[in-house]
Each structure stands twice: as structure tokens, then as C-alpha cells.
Phi, psi and omega in degrees: 000125174305143174286137171282359179272136174299149193293326182284011170249014184295323181254122182227156176266135180240356173193177189300334180227031181226131172225142178262128177253119192050214183266350191235351186232139178243141178250138183236136169249114190220170183296309177225147169292155180244151188311323188272007189280155180280329173197163179198150180210153178272148183216092186071231190270347189240168174245153159248131185241154169237147174209156186283137173299149174296328172211152185288129182250143176291151175292134182277130174280005184235060185301143180283143186293151179209142178272324185292306185239112182226144187286124187236353183199130178245120180258063170067222186266356194253342183205160181210146171231138178238148168273127169252107188069221185252341200235008180202157176234165176227115180266130172236130180231139167303149169218166174237171181292336191256010174263146181263140176297154184291326177300323172293322178295320179291312178304316178306317180296318182295327187279314191273324186225059189292357166287341184279121188287109179229159183292153183276117170288130179267317186183137177224158177193170186242135178225106189058241186263022183234138164248145175248147177210121176262125175237153169294146178282148180255134170293141189122184183231177177287155165308326181283330180277340179264340191306306188297351175256359187260141178288157177311315182297321177299312178300316173301319170302320166291323175306311180299315172310317191275329171301320178287328175296317174301311167322302188294320187285329183291330181293349175253122186231159185221169185264358177227146173286112192186166173282170185299347183252357181097008186256188183300146162276139172273070184231098176301327186296338181244357173285169168304161187297331193264356180241156180255347185238165186238117181297158181292143179228131180276185183302312185303316187291324181290327178300313181295314189299314184273350188280138166229123189292327179265012175248144181209136001281153163274148178287141183299128178258109170283170195285346178237148179256154189246141177289129185213140168268113182265019185223050175279057172281160185295341179277346180259359168254123174265146171227154185221123188046053177053024174237174185279128172244336172190159173241131185246190173059074182265001187296354185249357183286151187182194178261122187240173172289144180305324179294337182286343185296320178255352172280318183303311179301338179282338191248343200256104178298346183293333182268015170288164167286124186213117000296165173293163191247123184294130179086000176245132176298143185293337185263354192303320182302297183296346181278311180295327175299311184294315178303314176297318181297319185291316183303330181271001168108002182276119190292144171250136177222059187294311184298306171320300183307311180312307176293324188289317181298319184293325174290338170283337183275350179291000000 
């Protein structure tokens, strides 16, 4: 059952140094951590700890304003992010029973591709129809904020680093189009018009799903699907000292057809610079990324995709 509480009210302050994260977890700011806490991390002179609530408590609709734990991002009615002190974030997403949590995806990446920089997971849990994920803060700023300060050489270096990450991920394959745990991929661009996720498909099912007799050429569906982060926008790439420090927001990652790796930057405005950077074409990042990926041999089917997508929405 969906919670009637707005997602941006998922974190509330219950005392000057205590916050409730959902209905089941409590965050304390204290001088020293205790042995029974679920997680703890240092932040200046204090520690932040997570513990299970003694009893499940309903979320208060009137959270107290706080400088230590503060709402910093809202993704409509589906997600919200809080900063916890200076060294951590709490991400809250609406979820369903068949989707893979971002924490599981990050753990998969850390195991299979440890050279890919990802945030450190502090603690994660599911509370009703919401997933909670506490992450350590990664040094750096978003590529969007850094772009205007970078030279052309530095910009190319970041592009090459991201393409290299795509190569590393693509070398990890599956025999099904699916997320890393075998469930649906959260990719609205490929899903049916009324859904955000696409059920797992094997090769034969994928050939049928993506084929359109009136479209030519149709992309080749190979025998293997490739691990890919389909949301490589400049807001999800962190840089420090003009070098890649982390890639964030892994909830959409999964195993995709090879053609999607360079096609997604071609068709997704979500990979634009946002907010726009004065004097910079808002599509510059995704255009240059797409060109680099094509040069690496990833086929692009942007025109085919736009026609295919229109036919799916009829």
C-alpha cells in the first residue's frame, strides 16, 4: 500500500539532534557512537549514527526545520534527497517489489567493476513503498558546475574517462535484458508508454519487442546484453580537480542492447546541461558523448528509435 505521506516529508526532526528516516530508522548526532547502532560515520566533532526505532512510528506531516539534516533535492512525487551533516546523503525513492535497489546495483558494480568510481553505501533499507539509501559524500562537484571552468583538453579528458567507464561496464554481459538482480530495468524510454520499467527479455523476446517491419534498418539484437548506466548526464558525474571522482544515481543501470549505449545520449534531453550554462549549448555534453561512443564502435539508432517509440505509444 502506498504511503499517504508526501515523499518530501519522509525525513523529520524529532529533537535537536535526532531525526526519523521513514517509520523504522532513527538518525542521531552524538559525541561517540554506540556498539549497537546499525551504521555510524564521523562528521567534524560529532558522529551520526543510524539505529532501528524501538517501535514503528508514523511520519509527522510537519517536520522541524534543521540545518544539520536538510532537504536538498525533490524529484517530483517520486524521490527526494537530504544532506545529513557534511559527509552523507539520504536518498528516498518510491519503489516496487520487483525493482532492484540502487544499493544492490552499487554493490554489484563494486564487485564486478571495482575500477568504476561509485559512492560508498552506508546503509539501505525498504520502508513500505519507499527505499532509503544513505551514502557517503564524494569529494567534488557535478560536471555541470565544473564544465565552464574546464579547458577543452580537460573536457575531452572527462569524456574519455566516461567512455572508458562505458567500455568497462559493457564488458560485463548477460543473456537477458534485465537489471543486475534479474528484474525489470527502470528505463522509461524503452518501456511501454504507461510504465517506467521494462520486464526482463531474452534475446528472442527482445528481437520481437524491438522489431518494426515498417522501420529499416532495425538495430541488431546481439546474443548478449551489456551493463550500462543510461543516465550519464552532467548532473550525475562528479569531478574533483578536473578529474572524474564518482558516477552517481545507479537506479536505472542494467543490461541493455548494445545499440542503446550511444543511442540514449542522442535522444534524451535529461542528459542536457541543466540548469543551462550561459554561452554553452545545452546539448553539448550528450552530443560529444554520443560522438565519442560512436567512435568506440557503439552503433547509434536515434532516428529509428524516435519512430519506434512513437509506434509504441499508439
